[in-house]
XYZ file of C-alpha atoms in Angstrom:
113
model
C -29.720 -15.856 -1.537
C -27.771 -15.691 1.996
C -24.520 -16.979 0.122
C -24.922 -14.320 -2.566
C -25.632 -11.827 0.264
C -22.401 -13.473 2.258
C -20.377 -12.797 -0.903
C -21.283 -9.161 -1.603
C -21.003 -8.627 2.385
C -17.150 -9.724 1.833
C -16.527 -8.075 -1.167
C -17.678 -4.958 0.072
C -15.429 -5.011 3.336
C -12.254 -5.843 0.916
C -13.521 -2.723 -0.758
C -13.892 -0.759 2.460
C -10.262 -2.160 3.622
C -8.863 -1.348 0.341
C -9.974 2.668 0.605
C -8.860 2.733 4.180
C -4.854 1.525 3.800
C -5.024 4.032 0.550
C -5.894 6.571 3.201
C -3.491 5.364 5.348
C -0.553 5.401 2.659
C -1.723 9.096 2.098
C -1.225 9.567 5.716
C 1.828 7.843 5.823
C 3.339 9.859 2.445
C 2.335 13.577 4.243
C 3.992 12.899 7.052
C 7.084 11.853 5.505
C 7.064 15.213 3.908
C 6.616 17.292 7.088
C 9.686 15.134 8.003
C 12.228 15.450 6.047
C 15.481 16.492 6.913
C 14.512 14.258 10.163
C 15.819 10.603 9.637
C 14.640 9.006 12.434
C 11.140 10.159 12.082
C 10.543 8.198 8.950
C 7.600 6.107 8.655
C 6.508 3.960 5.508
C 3.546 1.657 5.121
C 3.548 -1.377 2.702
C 0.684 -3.380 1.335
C 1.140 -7.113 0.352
C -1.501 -8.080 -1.588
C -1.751 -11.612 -3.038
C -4.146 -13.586 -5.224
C -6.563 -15.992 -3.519
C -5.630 -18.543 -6.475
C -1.827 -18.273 -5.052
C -3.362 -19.645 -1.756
C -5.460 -22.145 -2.552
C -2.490 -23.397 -4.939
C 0.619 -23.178 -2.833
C -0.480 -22.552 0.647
C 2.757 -23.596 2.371
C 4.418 -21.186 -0.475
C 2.192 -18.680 0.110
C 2.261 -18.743 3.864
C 6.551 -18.380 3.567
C 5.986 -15.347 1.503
C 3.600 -13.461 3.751
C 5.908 -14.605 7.032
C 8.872 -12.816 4.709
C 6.622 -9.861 3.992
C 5.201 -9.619 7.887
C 8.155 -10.613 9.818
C 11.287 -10.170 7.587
C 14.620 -11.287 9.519
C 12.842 -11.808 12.796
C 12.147 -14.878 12.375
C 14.699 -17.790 11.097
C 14.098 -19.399 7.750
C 13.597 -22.590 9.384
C 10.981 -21.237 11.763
C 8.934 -19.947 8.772
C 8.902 -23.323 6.981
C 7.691 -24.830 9.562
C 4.880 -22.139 10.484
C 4.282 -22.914 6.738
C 4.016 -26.420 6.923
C 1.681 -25.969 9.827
C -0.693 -24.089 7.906
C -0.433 -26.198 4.984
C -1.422 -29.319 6.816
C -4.362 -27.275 8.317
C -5.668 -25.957 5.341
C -5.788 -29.679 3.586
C -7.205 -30.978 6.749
C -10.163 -28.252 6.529
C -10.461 -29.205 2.898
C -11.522 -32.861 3.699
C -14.896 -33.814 3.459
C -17.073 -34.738 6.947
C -20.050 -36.234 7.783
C -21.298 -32.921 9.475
C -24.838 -31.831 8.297
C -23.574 -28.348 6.801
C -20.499 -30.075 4.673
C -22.307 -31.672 1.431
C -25.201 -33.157 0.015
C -26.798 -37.179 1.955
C -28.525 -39.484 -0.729
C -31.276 -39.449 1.747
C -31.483 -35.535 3.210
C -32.947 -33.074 0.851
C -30.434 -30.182 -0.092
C -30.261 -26.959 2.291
C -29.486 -24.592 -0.557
């Protein structure tokens, strides 16, 4: 029940974020048309948005793209591989099984959930 409860808990903040950078964008989209005709007052707000399966699939892939969406030009390509690379060796190393009581099921411990 706490994992269903965890679940719904997380869905419901993506939710909440969800409604709050569409409020944002609609902040973002007035302003831009109290300022025209004034060039160096413009403002724009971009969502990236990617699939969870895209993650868990490529996560040095993934990791490249978001560095390209969050940091653009400043940072080098070579930079962002690596960062990538990084994170890709973390993630698989997280994804390993260990011996710690909360990780999996013992032949002789009865199961928590």
């Amino acid at each position: 029940e706490l994992a269903t409860i965890d679940k719904f808990k997380s869905f419901a903040l993506m939710a909440n974020d969800l409604i709050l950078f569409d409020e944002v964008q609609s902040m973002v989209e007035e302003a831009a048309e109290l300022n025209q005709g004034y060039p160096t007052r413009h403002r724009s707000f971009e969502l990236y948005t990617m699939s969870l399966d895209d993650w868990i699939e490529n996560p040095s892939g993934s990791m490249h793209r978001f560095l390209d969406f969050a940091i653009g030009s400043h940072m080098s390509p070579g930079k962002k591989h690596e960062v990538a690379n990084i994170y890709e060796r973390h993630y698989i190393d997280v994804q390993m099984p260990t011996k710690h009581v909360t990780s999996g099921k013992y032949d002789d411990k009865p199961e928590l959930m």
